[in-house]
Coordinates of C-alpha atoms in Angstrom, one line a residue:
I17 CA 14.2 13.5 76.8
E18 CA 14.2 14.5 72.7
I19 CA 17.8 16.0 73.5
W20 CA 19.1 13.0 75.2
L21 CA 17.9 10.8 72.3
E22 CA 19.4 12.9 69.8
Y23 CA 22.8 12.8 71.6
L24 CA 22.7 9.1 72.1
Q25 CA 21.8 8.4 68.3
F26 CA 24.8 10.4 67.5
N27 CA 27.2 8.6 69.6
I28 CA 25.8 5.3 68.5
G29 CA 26.3 6.1 64.8
S30 CA 29.9 7.4 65.4
M31 CA 31.0 4.5 67.9
G32 CA 32.3 2.0 65.4
S33 CA 33.1 -1.7 66.3
E34 CA 35.3 -1.1 69.1
K35 CA 34.5 -2.5 72.6
S36 CA 35.7 0.6 74.3
N37 CA 33.2 2.7 72.2
I38 CA 30.4 0.4 73.0
N39 CA 31.1 1.0 76.8
K40 CA 31.2 4.6 76.2
V41 CA 28.0 4.5 74.9
R42 CA 26.6 2.6 77.7
E43 CA 27.7 4.9 80.2
L44 CA 26.1 7.7 78.4
F45 CA 22.6 5.6 78.5
E46 CA 23.0 5.2 82.3
R47 CA 23.5 9.2 82.4
A48 CA 20.2 9.5 80.3
L49 CA 18.6 7.0 82.6
T50 CA 19.7 9.0 85.6
A51 CA 18.4 12.4 84.1
A52 CA 15.3 11.2 82.6
G53 CA 14.5 7.5 83.0
L54 CA 12.1 8.1 85.8
H55 CA 10.0 10.5 84.1
V56 CA 6.6 8.8 84.2
T57 CA 5.3 10.0 80.9
K58 CA 8.3 9.9 78.7
G59 CA 10.9 7.9 80.5
A60 CA 10.1 4.5 78.7
I61 CA 11.7 6.2 75.5
I62 CA 15.1 6.1 76.8
W63 CA 14.7 2.4 78.2
E64 CA 13.4 1.3 74.8
A65 CA 16.3 2.9 73.2
F66 CA 18.9 1.3 75.6
R67 CA 17.2 -2.1 75.2
E68 CA 17.1 -2.0 71.4
F69 CA 21.0 -1.2 71.6
E70 CA 21.6 -4.3 73.5
I71 CA 19.4 -6.6 71.6
V72 CA 21.2 -5.5 68.3
L73 CA 24.7 -6.4 70.2
V74 CA 23.1 -9.7 70.8
S75 CA 23.3 -10.6 67.1
L76 CA 26.8 -9.2 66.8
A77 CA 28.0 -11.7 69.5
S78 CA 30.7 -13.7 68.3
S79 CA 30.6 -16.6 70.7
D80 CA 28.0 -18.3 72.8
D81 CA 29.5 -16.9 76.0
E82 CA 29.4 -13.5 74.7
K83 CA 25.7 -14.0 73.5
K84 CA 24.6 -15.2 76.8
E85 CA 26.4 -12.2 78.5
Q86 CA 24.3 -9.8 76.3
L87 CA 21.2 -11.6 77.0
D88 CA 21.5 -11.1 80.7
R89 CA 22.1 -7.5 80.0
V90 CA 18.9 -7.3 78.2
G91 CA 17.1 -9.2 80.7
N92 CA 18.5 -7.0 83.4
L93 CA 17.2 -3.9 81.6
F94 CA 13.6 -5.2 81.4
R95 CA 13.8 -6.0 85.2
R96 CA 15.1 -2.5 85.9
Q97 CA 12.6 -0.9 83.6
L98 CA 9.6 -2.8 84.9
G99 CA 10.3 -1.7 88.4
C100 CA 10.0 2.0 87.5
P101 CA 6.2 3.5 87.4
L102 CA 6.2 4.4 83.8
L103 CA 3.4 5.1 81.3
D104 CA 2.4 2.1 79.1
M105 CA 4.2 -0.3 81.2
E106 CA 1.7 -3.1 80.6
K107 CA 3.1 -3.1 77.0
T108 CA 6.6 -3.4 78.2
W109 CA 5.5 -6.3 80.6
D110 CA 4.0 -8.0 77.4
E111 CA 7.2 -7.5 75.4
Y112 CA 9.2 -9.0 78.2
R113 CA 7.0 -12.2 78.4
T114 CA 7.4 -12.6 74.5
W115 CA 11.0 -12.3 74.9
R116 CA 11.4 -14.8 77.4
T117 CA 9.6 -17.3 75.4
D118 CA 11.7 -16.7 72.3
E119 CA 15.1 -15.3 72.1
G120 CA 15.6 -14.7 76.0
R121 CA 15.1 -18.2 77.1
E122 CA 18.8 -18.7 77.9
A123 CA 18.8 -15.3 79.9
T124 CA 19.6 -15.7 83.7
V125 CA 16.7 -13.8 85.2
D126 CA 14.3 -14.7 88.0
D127 CA 10.8 -14.2 86.5
D128 CA 9.4 -14.2 89.8
T129 CA 11.5 -11.3 91.0
V130 CA 10.3 -9.6 87.7
A131 CA 6.7 -10.2 88.4
I132 CA 6.8 -8.7 91.9
V133 CA 8.6 -5.5 90.9
Y134 CA 6.2 -5.0 88.0
K135 CA 3.1 -5.3 90.4
R136 CA 4.5 -2.9 92.8
A137 CA 5.4 -0.3 90.1
L138 CA 2.2 -0.6 88.4
D139 CA 0.5 0.4 91.9
N140 CA 2.8 3.2 92.4
L141 CA 1.8 4.2 88.7
S142 CA -1.8 4.3 89.5
S143 CA -1.0 6.8 92.4
R144 CA 0.9 9.2 90.4
L145 CA -1.4 9.1 87.3
P146 CA -3.9 11.8 88.7
F147 CA -1.0 14.2 89.2
E148 CA 0.0 13.7 85.5
E149 CA -3.6 14.3 84.3
K150 CA -3.8 17.7 86.3
L151 CA -0.3 18.6 84.6
L152 CA -1.8 18.0 81.0
S153 CA -5.1 19.7 81.8
S154 CA -3.3 23.0 83.2
Q155 CA -4.5 25.9 81.5
N156 CA -1.8 28.6 82.6
E157 CA 1.4 28.5 84.5
S158 CA -0.3 29.2 87.9
E159 CA -2.2 26.2 87.8
L160 CA 0.9 24.2 86.5
F161 CA 2.9 25.6 89.3
D162 CA 0.3 24.5 91.8
C163 CA 0.1 21.1 90.2
Y164 CA 4.0 20.7 90.4
K165 CA 4.0 21.7 94.1
A166 CA 1.4 18.9 95.0
Y167 CA 3.3 16.6 93.0
L168 CA 6.5 17.3 94.3
L169 CA 5.1 17.3 97.9
Y170 CA 3.7 13.7 97.3
E171 CA 6.9 12.5 95.8
K172 CA 9.0 13.8 98.7
Q173 CA 6.7 11.8 101.2
N174 CA 6.5 8.6 99.1
G175 CA 9.4 8.7 96.5
D176 CA 13.1 8.0 96.4
P177 CA 15.6 11.0 95.9
G178 CA 16.1 10.1 92.1
R179 CA 12.2 10.4 91.4
V180 CA 11.9 13.7 93.4
T181 CA 15.0 15.1 91.3
V182 CA 13.5 14.0 88.1
L183 CA 10.4 15.5 88.7
F184 CA 12.1 18.7 89.8
E185 CA 13.9 18.8 86.7
R186 CA 10.6 18.5 84.8
S187 CA 9.3 21.4 86.9
V188 CA 12.1 23.9 86.1
T189 CA 12.1 23.0 82.3
D190 CA 8.4 23.6 82.1
L191 CA 8.6 26.9 84.5
S192 CA 12.1 28.0 84.1
L193 CA 11.2 31.6 85.3
Q194 CA 9.7 30.3 88.6
A195 CA 12.3 31.4 91.2
Q196 CA 10.7 29.5 94.0
L197 CA 10.9 26.3 92.1
W198 CA 14.7 26.9 91.7
L199 CA 15.1 27.7 95.3
D200 CA 13.2 24.4 96.2
Y201 CA 15.2 22.6 94.3
I202 CA 18.4 23.7 95.5
D203 CA 17.4 23.4 99.2
Y204 CA 16.3 19.5 98.5
V205 CA 19.4 18.6 96.6
E206 CA 21.6 20.3 99.5
S207 CA 19.8 18.5 102.1
K208 CA 19.7 15.2 100.4
L209 CA 22.4 14.7 97.9
K210 CA 24.8 17.0 99.2
M211 CA 27.2 16.5 96.1
E212 CA 29.3 19.5 95.0
T213 CA 29.3 18.0 91.5
I214 CA 25.6 18.2 91.4
I215 CA 24.7 21.2 93.2
A216 CA 27.4 23.5 91.5
P217 CA 25.9 23.1 88.0
L218 CA 22.4 23.7 89.3
Y219 CA 23.6 27.1 90.7
E220 CA 24.7 27.9 87.6
R221 CA 21.6 26.9 85.7
A222 CA 19.3 28.9 88.3
T223 CA 21.4 32.1 88.1
R224 CA 21.1 32.0 84.4
N225 CA 17.3 31.5 84.2
V226 CA 16.4 33.6 87.4
T227 CA 19.0 36.1 87.7
W228 CA 16.8 38.4 89.9
C229 CA 16.6 36.1 92.8
S230 CA 19.2 37.6 95.2
K231 CA 18.5 34.3 97.5
I232 CA 19.9 32.0 95.1
W233 CA 23.2 34.0 94.8
I234 CA 23.4 34.2 98.5
K235 CA 23.2 30.4 98.9
W236 CA 25.7 30.0 96.1
L237 CA 28.1 32.2 97.9
R238 CA 27.7 30.3 101.2
S239 CA 28.1 26.9 99.3
F240 CA 31.3 28.2 98.0
E241 CA 32.4 28.9 101.4
K242 CA 31.5 25.5 102.5
W243 CA 33.4 23.8 99.7
E244 CA 36.3 26.0 100.9
K245 CA 36.8 27.8 97.5
P246 CA 39.5 30.4 97.1
L247 CA 38.5 33.9 97.9
L248 CA 39.2 35.0 94.0
E249 CA 36.3 32.5 93.1
I250 CA 33.9 33.9 95.8
Q251 CA 34.7 37.3 94.6
N252 CA 33.8 36.3 91.1
I253 CA 30.3 35.2 92.3
L254 CA 29.9 38.4 94.1
E255 CA 30.5 40.5 91.2
M256 CA 28.3 38.4 89.0
A257 CA 25.4 38.9 91.5
L258 CA 26.0 42.8 91.7
A259 CA 26.1 42.8 87.9
N260 CA 22.4 41.8 88.1
T261 CA 19.2 44.1 88.6
F262 CA 17.4 43.2 91.6
Q263 CA 14.2 45.1 92.7
L264 CA 15.1 46.3 96.2
A265 CA 18.0 47.9 97.7
E266 CA 17.8 45.5 100.5
E267 CA 18.9 42.6 98.4
Y268 CA 22.0 44.3 97.3
R269 CA 22.7 44.9 100.8
N270 CA 22.2 41.2 101.8
I271 CA 24.5 40.1 99.2
W272 CA 27.1 42.1 100.5
L273 CA 26.6 41.2 104.1
T274 CA 26.7 37.6 103.0
Y275 CA 30.2 38.2 101.7
L276 CA 31.1 40.4 104.6
E277 CA 30.2 37.7 106.9
Y278 CA 32.5 35.1 105.0
L279 CA 35.2 37.5 105.4
R280 CA 34.7 38.0 109.2
R281 CA 34.8 34.2 109.5
R282 CA 38.2 33.9 107.7
L283 CA 39.5 36.0 110.6
D284 CA 39.0 33.2 113.1
S285 CA 40.2 30.3 110.7
S286 CA 43.7 31.8 109.8
S287 CA 45.6 33.2 112.5
S288 CA 48.8 33.4 110.4
E289 CA 47.5 36.0 107.9
R290 CA 45.4 37.7 110.3
T291 CA 46.4 41.1 109.9
K292 CA 46.1 40.7 106.0
N293 CA 42.7 39.4 106.2
I294 CA 41.7 42.3 108.5
E295 CA 42.9 44.8 105.7
V296 CA 40.9 42.8 103.1
M297 CA 37.8 43.0 105.3
E298 CA 38.1 46.4 105.8
K299 CA 38.5 47.5 102.3
A300 CA 35.4 45.3 101.7
F301 CA 33.5 47.1 104.0
E302 CA 34.3 50.4 102.7
K303 CA 33.7 49.2 99.2
A304 CA 30.1 47.8 100.2
C305 CA 29.2 51.2 102.1
E306 CA 30.3 53.2 98.8
Y307 CA 28.4 51.0 96.6
L308 CA 25.2 51.2 98.5
A309 CA 25.7 55.0 99.1
N310 CA 26.2 55.8 95.3
A311 CA 23.5 53.2 94.1
F312 CA 20.7 54.1 96.6
G313 CA 21.8 57.0 98.8
L314 CA 20.6 56.6 102.4
E315 CA 17.9 54.1 101.3
G316 CA 20.8 51.8 100.4
D317 CA 20.9 50.9 104.1
P318 CA 18.5 52.8 106.3
Q319 CA 19.2 51.0 109.4
C320 CA 23.0 51.2 109.1
I321 CA 23.1 47.4 109.4
V322 CA 26.5 47.1 107.4
L323 CA 28.0 49.8 109.4
Q324 CA 26.8 48.4 112.8
F325 CA 28.3 45.1 111.6
W326 CA 31.5 46.7 110.7
A327 CA 31.7 48.5 114.2
R328 CA 31.2 45.2 116.0
T329 CA 34.0 43.7 114.0
E330 CA 36.4 46.4 114.6
A331 CA 35.7 46.1 118.2
I332 CA 35.5 42.2 118.8
H333 CA 37.9 40.9 116.1
A334 CA 40.1 43.9 115.3
D335 CA 40.7 45.2 118.8
N336 CA 40.0 48.8 117.3
M337 CA 37.4 50.4 119.5
E338 CA 38.5 53.8 118.3
K339 CA 37.6 52.9 114.7
A340 CA 34.2 51.6 116.2
R341 CA 33.6 54.8 117.8
T342 CA 34.2 56.6 114.6
L343 CA 31.8 54.3 112.7
W344 CA 29.0 54.7 115.4
A345 CA 29.6 58.5 115.0
D346 CA 28.7 58.1 111.3
I347 CA 25.7 55.9 112.1
L348 CA 24.3 58.5 114.7
S349 CA 24.7 61.2 112.2
Q350 CA 22.4 59.6 109.8
G351 CA 19.2 60.3 111.7
H352 CA 19.6 57.7 114.4
S353 CA 20.7 59.9 117.3
E354 CA 17.0 60.3 118.3
K355 CA 16.5 56.6 118.7
A356 CA 17.1 54.7 121.9
A357 CA 17.7 51.3 120.2
S358 CA 20.6 52.8 118.3
W359 CA 22.1 54.3 121.5
L360 CA 21.7 51.0 123.5
E361 CA 23.5 49.2 120.8
Y362 CA 26.4 51.6 120.8
I363 CA 26.2 51.4 124.7
S364 CA 26.2 47.7 124.7
L365 CA 29.4 47.9 122.4
E366 CA 31.2 50.2 124.6
K367 CA 30.4 48.7 127.8
C368 CA 31.7 45.3 126.4
Y369 CA 35.0 46.6 124.6
G370 CA 35.5 50.1 125.9
D371 CA 36.2 51.8 129.1
T372 CA 34.0 53.8 131.8
K373 CA 35.2 57.1 130.7
H374 CA 33.8 57.0 127.3
L375 CA 30.9 54.9 128.5
R376 CA 29.9 57.9 130.9
K377 CA 30.4 60.5 128.2
L378 CA 28.1 58.3 126.0
Y379 CA 25.4 58.0 128.4
Q380 CA 25.1 61.6 128.8
R381 CA 25.2 62.1 125.0
A382 CA 22.5 59.6 124.6
L383 CA 20.1 60.9 127.3
A384 CA 20.5 64.3 125.8
G385 CA 19.9 63.2 122.0
V386 CA 17.3 60.3 122.4
K387 CA 13.6 61.4 122.0
D388 CA 11.5 58.3 121.5
W389 CA 12.1 56.4 124.9
P390 CA 14.7 58.2 127.2
E391 CA 13.4 55.8 130.1
S392 CA 15.4 52.9 128.6
I393 CA 18.6 55.2 128.5
A394 CA 17.9 56.5 132.0
N395 CA 17.6 53.0 133.5
S396 CA 20.6 51.6 131.7
W397 CA 22.8 54.5 133.1
I398 CA 21.4 54.1 136.6
E399 CA 22.1 50.3 136.6
F400 CA 25.6 51.1 135.4
E401 CA 26.6 53.8 138.2
R402 CA 24.7 51.3 140.7
D403 CA 27.2 48.5 139.5
E404 CA 30.5 50.8 139.0
G405 CA 29.9 54.6 140.2
T406 CA 30.8 56.3 143.2
L407 CA 28.2 58.4 145.1
E408 CA 29.0 61.5 143.5
Q409 CA 28.6 60.0 140.2
M410 CA 25.4 58.3 141.0
E411 CA 23.8 61.7 142.2
A412 CA 25.1 63.3 139.1
C413 CA 23.4 60.7 137.1
E414 CA 20.1 60.8 139.0
I415 CA 19.9 64.5 138.4
K416 CA 20.4 64.5 134.9
V417 CA 17.9 61.7 134.5
K418 CA 15.4 63.6 136.6
E419 CA 16.0 66.6 134.4
K420 CA 15.4 64.6 131.3
L421 CA 12.5 62.9 132.2
E422 CA 10.6 65.7 133.5
K423 CA 11.2 67.5 130.3
T424 CA 10.0 64.5 128.6
I425 CA 6.8 64.1 130.4
A426 CA 6.1 67.8 129.7
E427 CA 6.8 67.6 126.1
R428 CA 4.4 64.4 125.9
E429 CA 1.5 66.2 127.9
K430 CA 2.0 69.3 125.5
A431 CA 1.9 66.9 122.7
Q432 CA -1.1 65.0 124.0
A433 CA -2.9 68.3 124.6
I434 CA -2.4 69.3 121.0
A435 CA -3.6 66.2 119.6
E436 CA -6.9 65.8 121.6
P437 CA -9.8 67.2 119.8
T438 CA -11.6 69.9 121.7
P439 CA -15.0 70.6 120.4
G440 CA -17.0 73.4 122.1
S441 CA -19.3 71.6 124.2
S442 CA -17.3 68.7 125.1
G443 CA -14.4 70.9 125.8
R444 CA -16.3 73.0 128.2
K445 CA -17.5 69.7 130.1
A446 CA -14.0 68.4 130.2
A447 CA -12.7 71.8 131.7
K448 CA -15.8 71.7 134.2
R449 CA -15.0 68.1 135.1
K450 CA -11.4 69.0 135.7
H451 CA -12.1 71.9 137.7
E452 CA -14.2 70.0 139.9
D453 CA -11.7 67.2 140.3
S454 CA -8.9 69.9 141.3
K455 CA -11.3 70.8 144.3
P456 CA -10.1 69.6 147.9
V457 CA -10.8 66.0 148.1
W458 CA -13.8 66.3 150.7
D459 CA -15.6 69.2 149.6
N460 CA -18.1 67.3 147.7
L461 CA -19.0 65.2 150.6
L462 CA -21.6 67.5 152.0
P463 CA -25.2 67.5 150.7
V464 CA -25.4 69.3 147.4
A465 CA -27.4 72.5 147.8
R466 CA -29.9 72.9 145.5
K467 CA -31.1 76.1 144.0
Q468 CA -34.5 77.4 145.1
N469 CA -36.3 79.8 143.2
K470 CA -38.4 82.3 144.5
I471 CA -42.1 81.3 143.9
E472 CA -45.1 83.8 144.4
K473 CA -47.9 82.3 146.5
P474 CA -50.8 81.8 144.1
Q475 CA -54.1 83.2 145.1
S476 CA -56.3 80.3 146.6
K477 CA -59.1 79.1 144.3
I478 CA -60.8 77.0 147.4
P479 CA -64.4 78.0 148.2
E480 CA -64.7 79.9 151.6
K481 CA -66.8 77.5 153.0
F482 CA -64.1 74.5 153.0
I483 CA -61.6 77.1 154.1
K484 CA -63.9 77.9 157.2
S485 CA -64.7 74.0 157.8
V486 CA -61.1 73.4 158.0
E487 CA -60.4 76.4 160.4
K488 CA -63.3 75.1 162.6
D489 CA -61.9 71.8 162.9
S490 CA -58.5 73.1 163.4
G491 CA -59.7 74.7 166.4
S492 CA -60.7 71.5 167.9
G493 CA -57.4 69.9 167.2
K494 CA -58.8 67.7 164.4
V495 CA -58.7 67.9 160.7
T496 CA -61.2 66.4 158.4
P497 CA -59.6 64.1 156.3
P498 CA -60.1 64.5 152.5
P499 CA -62.5 62.2 150.5
G500 CA -61.0 58.8 149.9
F501 CA -58.3 58.9 152.6
S502 CA -57.5 55.9 154.3
A503 CA -56.2 55.6 157.8
P504 CA -52.7 54.2 158.7
P505 CA -52.5 50.5 159.8
P506 CA -52.5 49.8 163.4
G507 CA -48.9 49.8 165.0
F508 CA -47.7 52.6 162.6
N509 CA -45.4 55.2 164.3
P510 CA -44.4 58.2 162.5
P511 CA -40.6 59.1 162.2
D512 CA -39.1 61.2 165.2
E513 CA -37.6 64.6 163.6
N514 CA -34.5 63.9 165.9
S515 CA -33.7 60.6 164.1
M516 CA -34.2 62.4 160.8
E517 CA -31.9 64.9 161.7
E518 CA -29.2 62.4 162.7
S519 CA -29.5 60.7 159.4
S520 CA -29.2 63.7 157.5
M521 CA -25.8 64.3 159.5
E522 CA -24.3 61.0 158.4
H523 CA -22.3 62.7 155.7
H524 CA -20.8 65.1 158.2
H525 CA -18.3 62.5 159.7
E526 CA -14.9 63.8 160.5
I527 CA -12.5 63.1 157.5
D528 CA -9.2 61.7 157.8
E529 CA -7.4 62.5 154.3
S530 CA -4.3 60.2 155.2
I531 CA -6.6 57.1 154.7
S532 CA -8.8 58.5 151.9
I533 CA -8.6 57.6 148.3
F534 CA -10.1 58.9 145.2
V535 CA -11.9 56.8 142.8
S536 CA -12.7 57.9 139.2
N537 CA -13.7 56.8 135.6
L538 CA -16.7 54.8 137.1
D539 CA -19.6 54.0 135.0
Y540 CA -22.5 56.7 135.9
A541 CA -24.8 53.9 136.7
T542 CA -22.5 52.5 139.1
T543 CA -23.9 52.1 142.9
E544 CA -22.3 52.6 146.0
E545 CA -23.0 48.8 146.9
E546 CA -21.2 48.0 143.7
V547 CA -18.2 50.0 144.5
R548 CA -18.1 48.5 148.1
A549 CA -18.3 44.9 146.6
A550 CA -15.4 45.7 144.5
L551 CA -13.1 47.2 146.9
A552 CA -13.9 44.7 149.5
P553 CA -10.9 42.5 149.3
V554 CA -8.7 45.6 149.8
E555 CA -9.5 47.1 153.0
P556 CA -12.9 47.7 155.3
I557 CA -14.4 50.8 154.3
T558 CA -15.6 53.2 156.8
L559 CA -17.0 55.9 154.5
L560 CA -18.1 56.2 150.9
R561 CA -19.2 59.2 149.0
M562 CA -20.5 59.2 145.3
V563 CA -20.3 62.7 143.9
R564 CA -23.7 63.6 142.3
D565 CA -25.1 66.5 140.5
Y566 CA -28.0 68.6 141.6
K567 CA -30.4 66.1 140.1
G568 CA -28.9 63.2 142.2
R569 CA -26.9 61.7 139.2
S570 CA -23.6 60.1 139.7
K571 CA -20.7 62.0 138.3
G572 CA -18.7 58.9 137.7
F573 CA -15.9 59.6 140.7
G574 CA -16.2 59.7 144.4
Y575 CA -14.1 59.3 147.6
I576 CA -13.4 56.6 149.9
Q577 CA -12.2 56.4 153.5
L578 CA -10.7 53.2 154.7
S579 CA -10.1 51.9 158.1
S580 CA -6.5 52.2 158.0
A581 CA -3.4 53.2 156.0

């Protein structure tokens, strides 16, 4: 605001009395109003200076018609200013009413329209004053940034692009080193205004203030491509970007990728100079790889994104698969030969733009080199041979795949065994459990034999008279019951020894291992009924045996015989 006032006063002092110079000053005032006239707290200063300038010209009018025309200009300025939500606009409203009763009586202005726009602007001002108060009370840049974000969000939802633009200008003036504000400002102008005359200077200002923000440089390169700028101008932007210091190597790589993408798109648009454009593109790729390697080594592009892009471009757009294979050999030599994702990317390119001879060799190399997930290579190779190979080629593929997968499984088991902790007690228990699991399936179905220790018969301490009494009763076939004994209820039948023997033989059914399954990892508290209930939807169960220890506790596994296979 202050700079605009100084500039306007300078031009007013040097304009003279020529009408052309007066019009130039008016144009400067209009530019000032566009840039700062909607500033809620300071915009009224520009409006008042413009109005005072026009009022002075009223007194310099040489005829009544010229005077009336000048009064209409002043009235129009009052109407425009009162339609903007500006601080102290009540004072401006009083000045307008005073002017209308005195010098402005002859002006052609609709007072009712002015009153309506004034009331609407006053309501808009009341909703914006809380944001202005928060901006004034902010204690640090972080609070100020948060206030501007909330204020901008409100203006985007309720204001016009002009007011949003003015608020963005205020924010980048107060927080010129906030890269996110510049990015938001650029995104808004590109989406709403879409004018090169406004966006191009904004890029220049943004890159002067936040030179370390690679995203702004990338957007500038793409904007120049949209505006169809010459190659030399885009190269100049690239050189200016690379001359700055960015925090990460990835940011340099992304800038290079943006430029390389532009060169690749030029191949599609200009067929007449296609060969020349391919040469320019290849030199740019070489320069990008050399730049990243010299500056950062392998960390410049650890995933080889630039090289992969180059290989795809050579195969797809330059019809040079040999060059693409050379580039992929370079990629694999940089530590990517053990990753299945890299091989699959190479295989996909060879499958689309190469030939089957190179593809089969590539599958063999990939299967031999990959370590993280060879199954993906194996599946891809088998599918290829299924689609295009002969029987001999299919069998050769299956042999190599089988050898690789068996080797991979063995290596994984070995690594898992090394990684698992093996404390003494838990290791012995695990070994014991493994040994028991390795027994024949139905060995544990028989009742568990319990260890019987030999116990010496203790000497009886029962008095002899009780013993003689018992012997006497036994001779008669009756035994005298001990004190407190109660007779069994009527109708009680003791179990038959034969039935008990048959019950004990239930576990000795004839076993058919072809319809038997092994169940493990059961909770130790799981009962046979719970297992039967869980497997009931599968197949009727003819026999279920939970393996138990010598104390009768479950070991967490068991065997089940189904009714059929």
